[in-house]
């Protein structure tokens, strides 16, 4: 209710400020019996650290971000009780931020926190700092462990930085993005972004871009009709990340310029004579997310098409894997717009809390582009949303044996 | 939790199917003492009826959509107890829909409802019908009454249909949009859209477009940090409307291609010698939503900048009136992408529940473009979100007299 | 959040006042596929009408309480979408209540509503009227339908009225209580209560009493540790009924005077040589709720003891079927204290809204004792709580096949 | 939703097991600007430690229970962001508990946790241990700080242990209870309980008792009608404490044996000639909680009687300070039944997870009676409930200046 808890059945509650004792959280509602180790959560956190995929976008800060699981795991599995965790702040240097105590940085939450609360922890943005997202990534790692047990995985790659779009085509490799600088879908684009990043750093300015997030292996039936449509929950989740200014599902804004006859994704029968693993080559590769063959869905899906259904094929995915707010069984496709980081080295005009004009340069060790760091956060929010939707669906049918896993092929 | 309730303190719960007894809902948490009459709610519903702003986009159905308030209002004001309402279905013709009982319409929720529930009210889409939104509009009218008492109002206009964008410029008149066909911002664009609509109707196809929603008079301080940022709540609200495939806040996707130095909205002091009503002409018109002068904010705002603040000016509004998930006091600006209506008269390929291929034409009396009808729904969802955020903010400070209304100008 | 919604996954939202248009509600989250007919809900409502079990306790009002289901049921089964319902008020006679508009009736909510809201629908108590509970009974009937499909049923009987306790012993027949006046557990006690009721009616006074509510067939594993213990949820549910002033679980207040060695319920192995249906006569009758044999639990239980468990016996039930906030699989036993009805014909001292002293007699057609009418409400609240807890438990284990139904006997 | 979060606007989420890393929690929704120091929270925790008020009831364990505030407090006041805290476990000795890994202790949650989750942290009860309540006490200390700023305080005293009731009368001193062994209301009773405790300890057995909790200074208007009545929320809160088996409000079970004419609390006008501070001696002492004079209510109350009201007197308090689920402005009075501690040194019959009969003695360092330790927990749960209800009420009226503090005397 007060904004520090996300989810309904799988719930993450977080706390912490960038220059306080640290960041932490509680995952409540995770089912018992999920294998979980501290090292898995740590690995997720390591992905958002400066270095690695950060290229020239990142800062020179060294944040250990060592997470400690405090409860809810016993003898290597979750117990069903809340999983508390904590990440101590180690490299705080709060003296950098003193001069900003009474000045509002443009593009930041300084003014709005003052408006909301009347007081503000001004050290490094306090709770409005991007560092807050470390707790989301830790919680998301628990969600991902639950999803992995159901055959669901999340992947993300950057589509565009500073107006330079990845070309797509045969080199487009989203699965390899996690290993490239800037989570780029191909090596050449990563280099182009690196060059642009160096240029802008020299100007004291910052950049934004676009990121695609996909969820693979999601069973049909997740999401609630009306207010809690799966796309509404995902838009909520992604828009709650500070840098995000827009969210699309499937074709998104391009769908607004399409025709109904083009935008609709048809249903086709499974090829009648061939088995499900012997289908016409003319269909797109099912693993691309563009084609969906319901007969190949995992047996662990929470809500399956009606028993009589012998399977079907969807040869396109304009809808982004969601129809009427409920997952279709296809890959879920989301695109988000990331604004340029507001902390720029250039001089800016602002006022202090007394309304007096000031000019300021935001010093410190800031990033040029949020994208490398924000990608694991977007993945985490997607994982949290889907873990919650998965648990919500485990109670939708009167016949609970029907609601549980069932293979459905021919 | 199950998707038919929206909001935390100001809550709307809805029920009903397109061809059942009717549509209804309960508004719980509306403060006592708000003047409210059935006629006000009826007027909001009348805006989404076929005819009026629908131009050639609408159907020929006649839906009375007569709403009845069932509780919670006594002697002309709200009593603080839940406000029940009901809109009986009168023009159902469910015989039109029988043949679709076992066939999945492309682009609709037929397949996903079957996957989720195993059973489905197939008459006219049941709960997945656009008719469900009538209950949102009724609930939104109650929210708007609360907001009006605080000096907040919502307006929306269409920016683009079928790829034809309104040109903007001096003729751009969002306040008059409610009176023009398609909620167009100027008369010439309405005519261009009308022509396009007739053309596409002749082809048996459908169109989508873009709509801008704005909230004027919103005080600074609404929205919660972290997961329930005001923009996250609004994205959730708008994406929960069936036809919406994308949501932007402020500059949205354009911000992703901007620079930090351009995208940041500076704070400026109030002109030092002039009074707040005598400011330089070089600043944009404050009523345009592009400029914000905190000294002119209404005295009824829920959360005001700290007492010492003598006011400030924001000459641009790239952020869309939200920073760090909290309202700035500027106009809130949202843009949504509406997909083409999936019910097309052209023949489409699909399957039935047994997985057999079928070809179908969706008969009946369907719209060409959702936009005229969806605009009041987008306004309603925005009003519901802001009414809820407003009540949430009324408890943020220890000193409750401080949290209450306070004029703050010079 | 605002008090008109109960439950987390199985949710009832209600609205309506005693002298407004009527009473209604929305059940959201009921799984699809549950057989449900209007007549079943009507039958539950008929149990709380004056007449029948009311004896001399009831009023002479005739309330049809005809319920209409407005959505969420199609072709005889629930569809998973919200179930709206409405009960029109027909016998309102609001002219009886005009004089009480500015006077606070002792023992009623008149003063506190004024304190809370500043305005009040004074006609017959408005939303604070006992008539509000009709919507609970309607919602509870839906919950009971869900529970019935899982082998769970609720029963209630009155233990004491006006200080006259039912003697217990061999004549104690809770299953027949629904057919006796005052829901008495035996015929002789019903007659004693009838005599006491007539006596007090002649004095213009009113009576209270004790009611026992039991839930049979509840599987082990329902309820959440810590804040949402099953007994805490049930206490919340029952205490939310206006007349209730106390709630006990199992031995309740008597447990406070017991010893640990007496109050603990031992676990015993199943008799080793005999089958589960051939056990020693020295154990209490399992159907009494005093003995529990886990090997006889229904196969439909949501959360079963660990697979290795070959069953066990609990020969006593001091705990009332709940340990550590989680159901044991035994009969759940609750006792509630019902206060005397505050509307008495005797003259009372009060004040009006201006603080002036007045003396008043509460006229109208009031009951002498709430118990006959309140029993179906207590049952409904218990059913709503258990339906919700049952759905909550369907997601507690990673292995969903394990979480589903499983027979566990030898 | 999953039981580890309590409250709606003022929310406490907890985590931790008795023999894991420690216990912790997050308070979300606490308004900004409340003075709060770690030492205040520590002092609350110190009250539940062995020693001090424990008399002979307590164990010989030494638990430091040193709490650390991790976020949400800056420069001595709350910032409005979540307050994280952690209490490390230091004296765990988990080797004591190994033999109980596969055996179910009677009266404990061992069996039910196994039924619910399939796995269990068996070390000292894991999350079902009484040690879990340390996090509640820490969170309750934050709530108490908020309440103190509004003039509200909670006090509790023990009424009965092992069947020996405190006599009441002129020596009854609830305000001094916190300083006496067993939170006794007078010194002689403390001695009688001490004697009984020693006796029972010698027998290897344990005791229960009754505790009264009162809230003083609560303004009228708190609590929601229907499902979230203030007494329902309080019953939920108190029944969620492991040892509690019954809850009464006001006269509770005694009200069930009373008459309407006796049980109703009349309203009387303020004495007409005298000022509010010069009233007849015949009225009970207002500070006793038995009499309520609305003209003396604090100016900071959240919801005040209608403006015209010149005050009134309630000379009795059978209702326990709550009418129709809403606070009257009187002292709120609750009584709870505490069961004997299930860990007894006597030999008991049980089974292991394989259903084989075992006999066990629960060794370790256990308490004889939960009461001294549970009293601060009951106070904490009451404080959390009232802090939440107070924030909920700050949004009930359209005119927010009206909703805020207002003196109301003559």
mmCIF file of C-alpha atoms in Angstrom, chain D residues 14-193:
data_model
loop_
_atom_site.group_PDB
_atom_site.id
_atom_site.type_symbol
_atom_site.label_atom_id
_atom_site.label_comp_id
_atom_site.label_asym_id
_atom_site.label_seq_id
_atom_site.Cartn_x
_atom_site.Cartn_y
_atom_site.Cartn_z
ATOM 1 C CA UNK D 14 8.528 -9.529 9.417
ATOM 2 C CA UNK D 15 10.923 -12.394 8.769
ATOM 3 C CA UNK D 16 13.178 -14.707 10.694
ATOM 4 C CA UNK D 17 13.428 -17.947 12.594
ATOM 5 C CA UNK D 18 14.417 -18.704 16.168
ATOM 6 C CA UNK D 19 17.688 -20.344 15.216
ATOM 7 C CA UNK D 20 18.503 -18.690 11.909
ATOM 8 C CA UNK D 21 20.515 -15.510 11.416
ATOM 9 C CA UNK D 22 18.009 -13.412 13.286
ATOM 10 C CA UNK D 23 14.665 -11.665 13.200
ATOM 11 C CA UNK D 24 13.811 -8.556 11.282
ATOM 12 C CA UNK D 25 11.155 -6.514 9.646
ATOM 13 C CA UNK D 26 10.110 -3.513 7.643
ATOM 14 C CA UNK D 27 7.685 -0.819 8.769
ATOM 15 C CA UNK D 28 6.246 0.785 5.648
ATOM 16 C CA UNK D 29 3.824 3.687 5.666
ATOM 17 C CA UNK D 30 4.982 5.456 8.802
ATOM 18 C CA UNK D 31 4.467 9.185 8.198
ATOM 19 C CA UNK D 32 7.498 11.402 7.896
ATOM 20 C CA UNK D 33 8.603 13.602 10.738
ATOM 21 C CA UNK D 34 8.054 11.294 13.715
ATOM 22 C CA UNK D 35 10.963 11.458 16.173
ATOM 23 C CA UNK D 36 12.435 7.962 16.449
ATOM 24 C CA UNK D 37 15.612 6.561 17.902
ATOM 25 C CA UNK D 38 17.058 3.081 18.038
ATOM 26 C CA UNK D 39 17.081 3.312 21.832
ATOM 27 C CA UNK D 40 13.297 3.601 21.969
ATOM 28 C CA UNK D 41 12.860 0.422 19.973
ATOM 29 C CA UNK D 42 15.509 -1.289 22.083
ATOM 30 C CA UNK D 43 13.688 -0.347 25.269
ATOM 31 C CA UNK D 44 10.526 -2.014 24.016
ATOM 32 C CA UNK D 45 12.462 -5.170 23.193
ATOM 33 C CA UNK D 46 14.109 -5.202 26.580
ATOM 34 C CA UNK D 47 10.693 -5.516 28.217
ATOM 35 C CA UNK D 48 10.143 -8.963 26.667
ATOM 36 C CA UNK D 49 13.533 -10.343 27.690
ATOM 37 C CA UNK D 50 13.873 -13.018 30.348
ATOM 38 C CA UNK D 51 14.368 -11.429 33.707
ATOM 39 C CA UNK D 52 12.695 -8.292 34.943
ATOM 40 C CA UNK D 53 8.963 -8.910 34.996
ATOM 41 C CA UNK D 54 9.423 -12.557 34.298
ATOM 42 C CA UNK D 55 9.468 -13.721 37.925
ATOM 43 C CA UNK D 56 9.795 -17.498 38.026
ATOM 44 C CA UNK D 57 7.971 -17.808 34.754
ATOM 45 C CA UNK D 58 10.975 -17.170 32.573
ATOM 46 C CA UNK D 59 13.832 -19.191 31.232
ATOM 47 C CA UNK D 60 17.491 -18.868 31.959
ATOM 48 C CA UNK D 61 18.401 -18.024 28.369
ATOM 49 C CA UNK D 62 20.200 -14.763 27.847
ATOM 50 C CA UNK D 63 19.058 -13.055 24.703
ATOM 51 C CA UNK D 64 20.610 -9.726 23.934
ATOM 52 C CA UNK D 65 17.933 -8.885 21.358
ATOM 53 C CA UNK D 66 19.955 -5.911 20.168
ATOM 54 C CA UNK D 67 18.017 -4.176 17.421
ATOM 55 C CA UNK D 68 19.535 -2.148 14.621
ATOM 56 C CA UNK D 69 17.526 0.320 12.544
ATOM 57 C CA UNK D 70 18.660 -0.014 8.948
ATOM 58 C CA UNK D 71 16.734 2.669 7.051
ATOM 59 C CA UNK D 72 13.941 5.211 7.087
ATOM 60 C CA UNK D 73 15.275 7.405 9.886
ATOM 61 C CA UNK D 74 17.478 10.384 9.134
ATOM 62 C CA UNK D 75 18.693 13.027 11.540
ATOM 63 C CA UNK D 76 16.435 11.664 14.302
ATOM 64 C CA UNK D 77 13.108 11.622 12.515
ATOM 65 C CA UNK D 78 11.305 9.245 10.210
ATOM 66 C CA UNK D 79 11.557 10.158 6.525
ATOM 67 C CA UNK D 80 8.375 8.458 5.327
ATOM 68 C CA UNK D 81 10.346 5.684 3.629
ATOM 69 C CA UNK D 82 10.385 2.120 4.986
ATOM 70 C CA UNK D 83 12.070 1.479 8.317
ATOM 71 C CA UNK D 84 14.044 -1.748 8.155
ATOM 72 C CA UNK D 85 15.382 -3.355 11.322
ATOM 73 C CA UNK D 86 17.247 -6.487 12.331
ATOM 74 C CA UNK D 87 17.831 -8.390 15.567
ATOM 75 C CA UNK D 88 20.634 -10.933 15.267
ATOM 76 C CA UNK D 89 20.256 -14.273 17.008
ATOM 77 C CA UNK D 90 23.128 -14.821 19.375
ATOM 78 C CA UNK D 91 22.284 -17.648 21.789
ATOM 79 C CA UNK D 92 20.972 -20.346 19.556
ATOM 80 C CA UNK D 93 22.311 -23.728 20.755
ATOM 81 C CA UNK D 94 20.547 -25.488 17.947
ATOM 82 C CA UNK D 95 22.061 -28.773 19.066
ATOM 83 C CA UNK D 96 19.352 -28.889 21.705
ATOM 84 C CA UNK D 97 16.729 -29.310 19.049
ATOM 85 C CA UNK D 98 18.163 -31.952 16.739
ATOM 86 C CA UNK D 99 16.314 -34.889 18.276
ATOM 87 C CA UNK D 100 12.994 -33.149 17.573
ATOM 88 C CA UNK D 101 13.560 -32.931 13.809
ATOM 89 C CA UNK D 102 11.200 -35.766 13.011
ATOM 90 C CA UNK D 103 8.943 -35.739 16.080
ATOM 91 C CA UNK D 104 5.849 -33.580 16.504
ATOM 92 C CA UNK D 105 5.623 -31.850 19.874
ATOM 93 C CA UNK D 106 2.030 -31.822 21.184
ATOM 94 C CA UNK D 107 0.513 -28.356 21.308
ATOM 95 C CA UNK D 108 3.133 -27.005 18.882
ATOM 96 C CA UNK D 109 3.005 -26.214 15.180
ATOM 97 C CA UNK D 110 5.365 -29.023 14.144
ATOM 98 C CA UNK D 111 2.688 -31.214 12.591
ATOM 99 C CA UNK D 112 0.813 -28.378 10.966
ATOM 100 C CA UNK D 113 3.944 -26.866 9.404
ATOM 101 C CA UNK D 114 4.753 -30.266 7.947
ATOM 102 C CA UNK D 115 1.195 -30.473 6.622
ATOM 103 C CA UNK D 116 1.369 -27.002 5.140
ATOM 104 C CA UNK D 117 4.842 -26.854 3.673
ATOM 105 C CA UNK D 118 6.217 -30.367 3.516
ATOM 106 C CA UNK D 119 9.483 -29.045 4.927
ATOM 107 C CA UNK D 120 10.213 -27.431 8.258
ATOM 108 C CA UNK D 121 13.020 -25.610 10.020
ATOM 109 C CA UNK D 122 12.833 -27.753 13.141
ATOM 110 C CA UNK D 123 15.405 -25.811 15.127
ATOM 111 C CA UNK D 124 13.556 -24.448 18.122
ATOM 112 C CA UNK D 125 10.272 -24.129 16.313
ATOM 113 C CA UNK D 126 11.738 -22.108 13.463
ATOM 114 C CA UNK D 127 9.307 -19.387 12.507
ATOM 115 C CA UNK D 128 6.622 -20.783 14.821
ATOM 116 C CA UNK D 129 8.813 -20.035 17.826
ATOM 117 C CA UNK D 130 7.706 -17.377 20.263
ATOM 118 C CA UNK D 131 10.920 -15.629 19.344
ATOM 119 C CA UNK D 132 9.189 -14.469 16.164
ATOM 120 C CA UNK D 133 7.354 -11.925 18.286
ATOM 121 C CA UNK D 134 10.519 -9.901 18.858
ATOM 122 C CA UNK D 135 10.003 -8.390 15.403
ATOM 123 C CA UNK D 136 6.433 -7.489 16.323
ATOM 124 C CA UNK D 137 7.623 -5.685 19.426
ATOM 125 C CA UNK D 138 10.163 -3.711 17.389
ATOM 126 C CA UNK D 139 7.502 -2.721 14.861
ATOM 127 C CA UNK D 140 5.073 -1.936 17.632
ATOM 128 C CA UNK D 141 7.565 0.499 19.123
ATOM 129 C CA UNK D 142 7.438 2.521 15.908
ATOM 130 C CA UNK D 143 3.640 2.448 16.016
ATOM 131 C CA UNK D 144 3.696 3.567 19.633
ATOM 132 C CA UNK D 145 5.883 6.518 18.671
ATOM 133 C CA UNK D 146 3.272 7.594 16.130
ATOM 134 C CA UNK D 147 0.448 7.112 18.630
ATOM 135 C CA UNK D 148 2.292 9.035 21.319
ATOM 136 C CA UNK D 149 2.417 12.016 18.978
ATOM 137 C CA UNK D 150 -1.394 11.816 18.882
ATOM 138 C CA UNK D 151 -1.840 11.454 22.642
ATOM 139 C CA UNK D 152 -2.650 7.749 22.537
ATOM 140 C CA UNK D 153 -1.011 5.183 24.795
ATOM 141 C CA UNK D 154 -1.402 1.463 25.386
ATOM 142 C CA UNK D 155 -1.182 -0.270 28.733
ATOM 143 C CA UNK D 156 -1.662 -3.871 29.757
ATOM 144 C CA UNK D 157 -1.866 -5.841 32.943
ATOM 145 C CA UNK D 158 -2.402 -9.452 33.880
ATOM 146 C CA UNK D 159 -5.784 -10.285 35.437
ATOM 147 C CA UNK D 160 -5.336 -13.945 36.225
ATOM 148 C CA UNK D 161 -2.704 -16.703 36.172
ATOM 149 C CA UNK D 162 -3.333 -20.373 36.809
ATOM 150 C CA UNK D 163 -6.897 -19.652 37.875
ATOM 151 C CA UNK D 164 -5.835 -17.115 40.521
ATOM 152 C CA UNK D 165 -7.541 -13.819 39.700
ATOM 153 C CA UNK D 166 -6.371 -10.403 40.826
ATOM 154 C CA UNK D 167 -8.990 -9.134 43.261
ATOM 155 C CA UNK D 168 -9.475 -5.699 41.705
ATOM 156 C CA UNK D 169 -10.681 -3.069 44.131
ATOM 157 C CA UNK D 170 -8.774 -0.019 45.304
ATOM 158 C CA UNK D 171 -5.354 -1.673 44.932
ATOM 159 C CA UNK D 172 -5.902 -2.337 41.251
ATOM 160 C CA UNK D 173 -3.173 -0.298 39.557
ATOM 161 C CA UNK D 174 -2.793 -1.054 35.857
ATOM 162 C CA UNK D 175 -0.339 1.776 35.279
ATOM 163 C CA UNK D 176 2.114 0.216 37.692
ATOM 164 C CA UNK D 177 1.794 -3.243 36.200
ATOM 165 C CA UNK D 178 4.776 -2.849 33.909
ATOM 166 C CA UNK D 179 7.029 -2.610 36.941
ATOM 167 C CA UNK D 180 5.680 -5.631 38.848
ATOM 168 C CA UNK D 181 6.487 -9.304 38.286
ATOM 169 C CA UNK D 182 4.022 -10.877 35.856
ATOM 170 C CA UNK D 183 2.653 -7.399 35.037
ATOM 171 C CA UNK D 184 0.443 -7.855 38.056
ATOM 172 C CA UNK D 185 -2.002 -5.093 38.986
ATOM 173 C CA UNK D 186 -1.011 -5.260 42.661
ATOM 174 C CA UNK D 187 1.875 -6.588 44.715
ATOM 175 C CA UNK D 188 -0.020 -9.231 46.678
ATOM 176 C CA UNK D 189 -1.314 -10.896 43.560
ATOM 177 C CA UNK D 190 2.194 -10.947 42.099
ATOM 178 C CA UNK D 191 3.286 -12.915 45.140
ATOM 179 C CA UNK D 192 0.414 -15.369 44.874
ATOM 180 C CA UNK D 193 1.282 -15.996 41.236
#
